[in-house]
Coordinates of C-alpha atoms in Angstrom, one line a residue:
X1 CA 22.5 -2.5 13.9
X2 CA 19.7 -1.3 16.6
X3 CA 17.5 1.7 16.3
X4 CA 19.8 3.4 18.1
X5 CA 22.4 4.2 15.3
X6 CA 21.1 5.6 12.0
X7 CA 22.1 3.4 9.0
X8 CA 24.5 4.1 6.4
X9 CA 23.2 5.8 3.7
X10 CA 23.3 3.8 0.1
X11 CA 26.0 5.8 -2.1
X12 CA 24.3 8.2 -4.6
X13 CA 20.9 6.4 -3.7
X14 CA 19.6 10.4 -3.0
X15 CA 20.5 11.6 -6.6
X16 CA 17.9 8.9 -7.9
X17 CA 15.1 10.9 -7.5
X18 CA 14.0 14.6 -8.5
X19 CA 12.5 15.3 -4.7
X20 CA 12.5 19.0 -3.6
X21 CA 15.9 19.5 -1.8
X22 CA 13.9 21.9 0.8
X23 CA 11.3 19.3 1.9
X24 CA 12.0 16.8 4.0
X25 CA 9.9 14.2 2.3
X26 CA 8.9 11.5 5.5
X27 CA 6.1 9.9 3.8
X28 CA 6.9 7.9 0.9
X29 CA 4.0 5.6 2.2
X30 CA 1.2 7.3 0.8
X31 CA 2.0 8.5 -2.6
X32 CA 5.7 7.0 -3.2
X33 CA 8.4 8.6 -5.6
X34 CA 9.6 8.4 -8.5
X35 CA 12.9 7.8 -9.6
X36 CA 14.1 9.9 -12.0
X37 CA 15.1 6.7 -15.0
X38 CA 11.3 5.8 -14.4
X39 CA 10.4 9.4 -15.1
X40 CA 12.1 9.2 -18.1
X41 CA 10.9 5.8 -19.2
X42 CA 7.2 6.8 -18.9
X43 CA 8.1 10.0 -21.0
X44 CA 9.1 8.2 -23.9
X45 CA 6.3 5.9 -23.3
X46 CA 4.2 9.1 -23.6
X47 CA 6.1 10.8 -26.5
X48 CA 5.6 7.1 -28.5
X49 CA 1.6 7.3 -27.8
X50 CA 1.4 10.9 -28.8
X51 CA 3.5 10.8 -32.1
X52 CA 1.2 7.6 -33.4
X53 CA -1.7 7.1 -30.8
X54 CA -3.4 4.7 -33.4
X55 CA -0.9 2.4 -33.9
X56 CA 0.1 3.1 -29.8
X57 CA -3.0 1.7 -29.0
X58 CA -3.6 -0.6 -31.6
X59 CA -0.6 -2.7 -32.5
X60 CA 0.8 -5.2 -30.2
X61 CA -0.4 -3.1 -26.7
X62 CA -1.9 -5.7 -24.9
X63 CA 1.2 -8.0 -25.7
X64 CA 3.2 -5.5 -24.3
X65 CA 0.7 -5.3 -20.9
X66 CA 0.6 -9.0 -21.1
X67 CA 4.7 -9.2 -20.7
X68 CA 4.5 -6.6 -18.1
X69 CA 2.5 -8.3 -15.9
X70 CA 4.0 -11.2 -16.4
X71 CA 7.4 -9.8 -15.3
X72 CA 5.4 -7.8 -12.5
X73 CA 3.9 -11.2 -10.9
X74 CA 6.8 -13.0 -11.0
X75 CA 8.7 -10.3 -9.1
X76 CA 5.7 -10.9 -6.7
X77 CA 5.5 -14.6 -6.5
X78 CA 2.7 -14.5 -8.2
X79 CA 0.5 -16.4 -11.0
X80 CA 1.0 -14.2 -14.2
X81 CA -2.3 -16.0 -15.8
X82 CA -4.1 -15.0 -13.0
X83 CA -3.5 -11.9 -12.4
X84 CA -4.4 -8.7 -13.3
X85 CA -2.5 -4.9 -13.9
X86 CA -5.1 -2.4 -12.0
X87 CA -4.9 1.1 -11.0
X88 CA -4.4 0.8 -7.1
X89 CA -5.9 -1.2 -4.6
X90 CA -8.9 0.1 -3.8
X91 CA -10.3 -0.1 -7.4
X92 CA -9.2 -3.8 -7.1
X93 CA -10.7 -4.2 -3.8
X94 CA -14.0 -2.7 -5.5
X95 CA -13.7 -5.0 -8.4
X96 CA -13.9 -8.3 -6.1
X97 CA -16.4 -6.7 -3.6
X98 CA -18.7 -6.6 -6.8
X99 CA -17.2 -10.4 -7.6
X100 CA -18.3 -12.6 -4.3
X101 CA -22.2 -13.2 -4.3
X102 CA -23.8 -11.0 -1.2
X103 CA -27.7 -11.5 0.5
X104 CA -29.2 -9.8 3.2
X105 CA -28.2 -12.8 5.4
X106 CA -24.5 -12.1 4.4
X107 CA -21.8 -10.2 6.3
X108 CA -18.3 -9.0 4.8
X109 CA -16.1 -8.8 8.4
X110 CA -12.5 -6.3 8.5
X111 CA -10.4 -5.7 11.3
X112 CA -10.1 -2.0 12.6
X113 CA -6.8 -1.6 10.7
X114 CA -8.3 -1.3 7.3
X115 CA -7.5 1.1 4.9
X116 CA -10.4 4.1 5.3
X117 CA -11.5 4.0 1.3
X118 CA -11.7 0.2 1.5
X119 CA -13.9 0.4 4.5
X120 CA -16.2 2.8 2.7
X121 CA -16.0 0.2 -0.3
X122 CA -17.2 -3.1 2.3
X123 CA -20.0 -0.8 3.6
X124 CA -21.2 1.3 0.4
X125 CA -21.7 -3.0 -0.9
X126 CA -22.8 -4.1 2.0
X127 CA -26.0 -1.6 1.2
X128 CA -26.8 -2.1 -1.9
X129 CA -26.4 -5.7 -1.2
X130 CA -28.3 -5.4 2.1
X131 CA -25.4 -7.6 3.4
X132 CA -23.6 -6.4 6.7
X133 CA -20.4 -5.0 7.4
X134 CA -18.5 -5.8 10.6
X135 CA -15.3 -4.9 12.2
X136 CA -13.1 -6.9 14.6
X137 CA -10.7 -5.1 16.9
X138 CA -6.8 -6.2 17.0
X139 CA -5.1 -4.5 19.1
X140 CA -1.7 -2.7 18.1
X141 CA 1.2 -4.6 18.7
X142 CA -0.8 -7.9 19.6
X143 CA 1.5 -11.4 18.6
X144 CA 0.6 -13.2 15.7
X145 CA -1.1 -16.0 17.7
X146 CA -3.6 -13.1 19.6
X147 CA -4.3 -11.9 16.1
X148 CA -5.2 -15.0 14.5
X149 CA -7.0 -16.3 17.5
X150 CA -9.1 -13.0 17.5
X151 CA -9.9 -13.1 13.9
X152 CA -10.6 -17.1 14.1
X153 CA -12.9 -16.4 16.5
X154 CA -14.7 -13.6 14.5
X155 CA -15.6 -15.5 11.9
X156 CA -19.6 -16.9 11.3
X157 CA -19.4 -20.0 9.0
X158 CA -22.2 -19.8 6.9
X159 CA -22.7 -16.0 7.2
X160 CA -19.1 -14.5 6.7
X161 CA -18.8 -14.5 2.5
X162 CA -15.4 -12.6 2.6
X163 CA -12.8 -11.8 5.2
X164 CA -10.6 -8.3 4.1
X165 CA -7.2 -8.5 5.8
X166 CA -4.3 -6.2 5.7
X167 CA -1.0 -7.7 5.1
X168 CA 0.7 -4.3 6.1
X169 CA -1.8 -1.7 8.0
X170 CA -1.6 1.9 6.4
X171 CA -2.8 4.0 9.6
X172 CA -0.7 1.9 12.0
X173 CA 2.3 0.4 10.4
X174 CA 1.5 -3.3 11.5
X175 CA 2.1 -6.1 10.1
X176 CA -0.6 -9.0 9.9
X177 CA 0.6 -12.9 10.0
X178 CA -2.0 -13.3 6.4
X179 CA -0.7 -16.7 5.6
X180 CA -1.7 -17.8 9.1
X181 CA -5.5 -16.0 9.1
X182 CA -5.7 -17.1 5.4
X183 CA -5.4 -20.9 6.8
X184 CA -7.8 -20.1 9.9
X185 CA -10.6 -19.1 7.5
X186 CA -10.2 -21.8 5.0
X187 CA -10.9 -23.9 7.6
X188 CA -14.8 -22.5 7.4
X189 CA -14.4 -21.8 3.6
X190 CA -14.3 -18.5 3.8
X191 CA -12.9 -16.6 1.2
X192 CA -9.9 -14.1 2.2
X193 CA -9.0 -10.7 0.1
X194 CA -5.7 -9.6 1.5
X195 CA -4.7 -5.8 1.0
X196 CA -1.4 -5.6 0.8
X197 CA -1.2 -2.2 -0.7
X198 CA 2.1 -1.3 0.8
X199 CA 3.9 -4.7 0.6
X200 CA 5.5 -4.6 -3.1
X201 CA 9.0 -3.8 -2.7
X202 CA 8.9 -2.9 1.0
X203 CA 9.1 -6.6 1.8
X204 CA 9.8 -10.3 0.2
X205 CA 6.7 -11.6 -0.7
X206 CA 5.5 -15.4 -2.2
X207 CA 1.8 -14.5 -2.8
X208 CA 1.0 -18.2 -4.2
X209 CA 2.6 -19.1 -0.9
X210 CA -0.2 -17.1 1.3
X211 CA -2.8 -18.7 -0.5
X212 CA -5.6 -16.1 -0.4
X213 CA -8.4 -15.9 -2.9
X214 CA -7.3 -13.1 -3.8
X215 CA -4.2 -10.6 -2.9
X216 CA -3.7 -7.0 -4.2
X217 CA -0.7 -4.9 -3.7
X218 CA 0.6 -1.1 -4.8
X219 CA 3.8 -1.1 -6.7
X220 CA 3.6 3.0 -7.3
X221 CA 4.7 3.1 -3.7
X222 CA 7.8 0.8 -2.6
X223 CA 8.3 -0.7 -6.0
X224 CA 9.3 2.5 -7.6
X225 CA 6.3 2.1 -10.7
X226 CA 4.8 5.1 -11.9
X227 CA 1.3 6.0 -10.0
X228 CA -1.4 3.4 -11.1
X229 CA 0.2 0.6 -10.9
X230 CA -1.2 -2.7 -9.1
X231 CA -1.2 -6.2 -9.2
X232 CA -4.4 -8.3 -8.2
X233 CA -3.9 -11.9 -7.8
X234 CA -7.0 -14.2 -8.0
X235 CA -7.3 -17.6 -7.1
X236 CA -8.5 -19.9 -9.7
X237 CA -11.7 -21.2 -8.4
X238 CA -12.5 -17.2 -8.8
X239 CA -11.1 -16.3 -11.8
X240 CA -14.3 -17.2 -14.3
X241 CA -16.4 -14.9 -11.2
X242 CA -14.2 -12.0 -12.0
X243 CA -16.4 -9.0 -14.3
X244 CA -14.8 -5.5 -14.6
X245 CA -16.3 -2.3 -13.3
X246 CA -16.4 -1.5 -17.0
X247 CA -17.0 -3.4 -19.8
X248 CA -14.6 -2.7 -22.9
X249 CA -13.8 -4.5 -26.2
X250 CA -11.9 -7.5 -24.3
X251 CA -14.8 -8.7 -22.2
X252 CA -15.2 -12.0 -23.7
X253 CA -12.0 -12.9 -23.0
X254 CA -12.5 -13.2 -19.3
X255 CA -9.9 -12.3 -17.0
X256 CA -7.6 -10.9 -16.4
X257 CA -8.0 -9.2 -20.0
X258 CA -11.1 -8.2 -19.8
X259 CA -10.0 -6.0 -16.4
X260 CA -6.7 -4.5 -18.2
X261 CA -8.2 -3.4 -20.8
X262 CA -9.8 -0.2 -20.3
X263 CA -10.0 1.3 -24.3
X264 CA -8.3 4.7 -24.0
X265 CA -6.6 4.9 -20.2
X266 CA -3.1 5.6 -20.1
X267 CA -1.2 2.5 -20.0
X268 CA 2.4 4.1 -19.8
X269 CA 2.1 3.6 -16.0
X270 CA 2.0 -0.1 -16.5
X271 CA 4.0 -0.3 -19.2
X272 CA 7.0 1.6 -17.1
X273 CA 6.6 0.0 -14.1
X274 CA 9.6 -2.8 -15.0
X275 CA 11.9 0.0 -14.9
X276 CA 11.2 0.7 -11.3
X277 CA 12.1 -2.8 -10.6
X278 CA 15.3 -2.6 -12.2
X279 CA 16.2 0.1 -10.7
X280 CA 15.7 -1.3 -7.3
X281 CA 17.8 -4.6 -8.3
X282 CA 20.0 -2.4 -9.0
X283 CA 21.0 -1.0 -5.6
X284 CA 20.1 -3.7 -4.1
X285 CA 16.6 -5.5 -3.0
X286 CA 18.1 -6.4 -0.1
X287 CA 20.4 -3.4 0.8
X288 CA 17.2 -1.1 0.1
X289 CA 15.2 -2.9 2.4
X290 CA 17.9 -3.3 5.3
X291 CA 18.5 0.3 5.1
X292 CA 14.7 1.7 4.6
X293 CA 13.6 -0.7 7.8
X294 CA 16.7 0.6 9.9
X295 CA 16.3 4.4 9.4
X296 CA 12.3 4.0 10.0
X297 CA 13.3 2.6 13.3
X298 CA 15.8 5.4 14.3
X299 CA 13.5 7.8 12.9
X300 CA 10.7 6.4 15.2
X301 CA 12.9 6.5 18.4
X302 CA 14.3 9.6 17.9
X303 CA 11.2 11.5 17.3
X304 CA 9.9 9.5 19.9
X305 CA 12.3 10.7 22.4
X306 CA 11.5 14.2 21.6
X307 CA 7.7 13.9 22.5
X308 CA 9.3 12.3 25.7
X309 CA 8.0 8.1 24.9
X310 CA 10.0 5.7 26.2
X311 CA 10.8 2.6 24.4
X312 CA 7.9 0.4 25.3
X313 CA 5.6 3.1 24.3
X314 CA 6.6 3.0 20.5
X315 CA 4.4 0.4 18.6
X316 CA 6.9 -2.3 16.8
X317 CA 5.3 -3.6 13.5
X318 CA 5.4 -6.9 14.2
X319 CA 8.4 -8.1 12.0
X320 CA 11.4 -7.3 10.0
X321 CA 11.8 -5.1 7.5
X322 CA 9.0 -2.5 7.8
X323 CA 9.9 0.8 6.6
X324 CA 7.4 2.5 8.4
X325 CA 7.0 3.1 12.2
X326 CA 4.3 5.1 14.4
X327 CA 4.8 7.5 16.7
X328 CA 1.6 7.8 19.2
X329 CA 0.7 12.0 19.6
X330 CA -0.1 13.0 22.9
X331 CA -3.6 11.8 24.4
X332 CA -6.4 14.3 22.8
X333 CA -4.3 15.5 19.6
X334 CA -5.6 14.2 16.0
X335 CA -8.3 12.0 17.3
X336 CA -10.4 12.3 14.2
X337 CA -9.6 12.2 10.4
X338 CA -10.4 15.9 9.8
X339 CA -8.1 17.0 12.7
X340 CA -5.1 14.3 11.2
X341 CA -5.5 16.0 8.2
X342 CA -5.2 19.9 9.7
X343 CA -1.9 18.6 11.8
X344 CA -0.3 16.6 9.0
X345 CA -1.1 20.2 6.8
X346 CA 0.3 22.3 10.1
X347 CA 3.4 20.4 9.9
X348 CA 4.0 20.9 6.1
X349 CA 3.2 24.4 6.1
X350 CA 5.0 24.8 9.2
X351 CA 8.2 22.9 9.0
X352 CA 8.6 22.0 5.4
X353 CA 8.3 18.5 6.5
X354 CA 5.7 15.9 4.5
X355 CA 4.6 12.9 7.5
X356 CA 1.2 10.9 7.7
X357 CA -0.9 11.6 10.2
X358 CA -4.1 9.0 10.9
X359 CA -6.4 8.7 13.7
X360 CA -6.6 5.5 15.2
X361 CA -8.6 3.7 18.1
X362 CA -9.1 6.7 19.5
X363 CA -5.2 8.2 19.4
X364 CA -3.5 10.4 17.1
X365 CA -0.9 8.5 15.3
X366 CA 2.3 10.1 13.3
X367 CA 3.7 7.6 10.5
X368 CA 7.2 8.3 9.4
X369 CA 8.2 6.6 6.4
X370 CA 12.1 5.9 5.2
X371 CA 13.5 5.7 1.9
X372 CA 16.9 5.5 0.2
X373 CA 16.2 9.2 -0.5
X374 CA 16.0 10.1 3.4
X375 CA 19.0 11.3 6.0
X376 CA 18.9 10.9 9.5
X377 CA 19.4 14.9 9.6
X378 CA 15.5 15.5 8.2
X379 CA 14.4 13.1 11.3
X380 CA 16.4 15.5 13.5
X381 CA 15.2 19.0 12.3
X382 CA 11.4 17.0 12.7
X383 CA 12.5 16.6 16.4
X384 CA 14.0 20.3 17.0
X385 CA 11.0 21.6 16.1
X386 CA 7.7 18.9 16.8
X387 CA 7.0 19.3 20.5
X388 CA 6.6 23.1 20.3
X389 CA 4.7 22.7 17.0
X390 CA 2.5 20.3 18.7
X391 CA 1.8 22.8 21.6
X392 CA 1.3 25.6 19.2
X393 CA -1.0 23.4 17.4
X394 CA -3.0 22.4 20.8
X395 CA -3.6 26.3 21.6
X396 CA -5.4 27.0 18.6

């Protein structure tokens, strides 16, 4: 199947969730959805704590966090013993930012695809550590050998203390070969945290298989787990380095323990997050995927088409199976974060359609997201109506 024909849609797939039946929802990347079994597993998770929160709290929870992260990680490919439950990435990306030892002779080097709160993380750590923060550039769409030679070249043995990678970039959709950099900056012993924020049940993943010190990923977005959920994956020669942003009652315990537990937080997130899981086994890991990758693709031409790109001008990710594609706005439109934001509101308000819009090296850049939930028809009506939005929006 090409871009060209829409995919079937996955029988019933749709009724899973409690969406509003007058939005066309385009942008499971940023805050997922929830289907409606894991709505109702994290309520009873909820009505449990709230008819007994002592005993809730008290009796057997961190057995029961222990097995879900243990069915989490092996989901993942990962360790279970080392790794940790976490809110989202970026509170795990400040975690081992405050982890890896930084001087004023120091540097912490990202590419220009990073994630905006975990570049403010790198830099607000690079001053009180009086360490530097740089940034190399990799272009959209370069091969996987351009981006590793790039990033190779960037690094400074003996300066460079930590290397943040994305596995999947949020603003533009592309995916990074991370087991081939991890390799290029173990050769200089350089540490490498990969964010792979949107990886967990987008695409098949072996993180002991990439290698990196350490490897965080969202499963409230394409793994179907209730918001806060995350998995961080240290390496071992880290693991005794690792002290929580807060310090609670299992500190001495080291990690990952002492991370998870956080006294009173809700831990129904966590705790419900298996049942997203199953529910995606049970369409299908593999049909969900085919058919979220395919409709992003005919989603991204066809809109595409209607701002008048040709082919070549639509970014490709970089591999199979990205359920996310970026469609470039005109030259001049949503060039800074604060006009992305008024657009991607404009659009909403306008159209009763949810997108992401990011500014990017300079360019504008829609991101159209596709789930088992979405039709073709909602990437048509976005179509009919975009190009004179887009004008009316560019007159104001």
């Amino acid at each position: 199947m090409s871009a060209e024909d829409p995919p079937r849609s996955i029988p019933g797939a749709r009724l899973l969730f409690s969406l509003d039946p007058a939005v066309s929802y385009l942008n499971h990347g940023s805050f997922g959805a929830l289907p409606i079994g894991v709505q109702r597993a994290q309520q009873r998770l909820r009505d449990e704590m709230e008819a007994n929160p002592l005993r809730f709290y008290g009796t057997g929870l961190l057995d029961r966090v222990v097995h879900t992260r243990r069915h989490l990680a092996s989901f993942l490919g990962a360790d279970p013993d080392g790794s940790a439950l976490l809110p989202n990435t970026t509170a795990a990306v400040s975690l081992v930012l405050q982890s890896v030892p930084l001087s004023t002779s120091d540097e912490v080097l990202m590419t220009d695809h990073a994630y905006g709160a975990v570049a403010m993380a790198v830099r607000r750590q690079c001053r009180r550590t009086g360490a530097s923060a740089r940034t190399v550039a990799v272009p959209l769409g370069a091969p996987a050998r351009e981006v590793v030679s790039r990033i190779r070249a960037a690094l400074r043995p003996g300066r460079t203390r930590l290397l943040v990678v994305d596995q999947l970039a949020s603003a533009t959709a592309m995916l990074l070969p991370v087991r081939e950099i991890v390799a290029a900056a173990r050769e200089n012993d350089i540490p490498v945290l990969v964010d792979a924020a949107h990886v967990p049940g987008m695409l098949p993943v072996d993180v002991g298989a990439i290698g990196a010190d350490f490897w965080v990923g969202n499963l409230h977005k394409w793994g179907w787990a209730p918001r806060g959920t995350a998995l961080l994956h240290v390496a071992p020669a880290w693991r005794r380095r690792i002290d929580p942003l807060i310090v609670s009652w299992e500190q001495e315990q080291g990690f990952p323990l002492s991370v998870e537990f956080q006294g009173t937080i809700d831990y129904t997130p966590w705790l419900a997050a298996p049942a997203g899981v199953f529910t995606l086994r049970t369409l299908g890991v593999d049909t969900v995927r085919e058919h979220n990758a395919a409709l992003a693709a005919y989603g991204q031409r066809v809109v595409g088409e209607a701002l008048g790109l040709a082919p070549a001008d639509l970014p490709d990710p970089g591999g199979p199976g990205v359920s996310m594609r970026i469609v470039p706005l005109p030259a001049g439109m949503a060039t800074t974060f604060p006009e992305a934001h008024a657009l991607r509101q404009h659009i909403s308000d306008k159209l009763a359609v949810e997108t992401a819009v990011n500014a990017w090296g300079g360019r504008g850049l829609l991101r159209l997201s596709a789930q088992v939930y979405n039709r073709p028809e909602e990437y048509h009506h976005l179509t009919d109506h975009l190009p004179a939005l887009l004008n009316e929006f560019k007159q104001r």
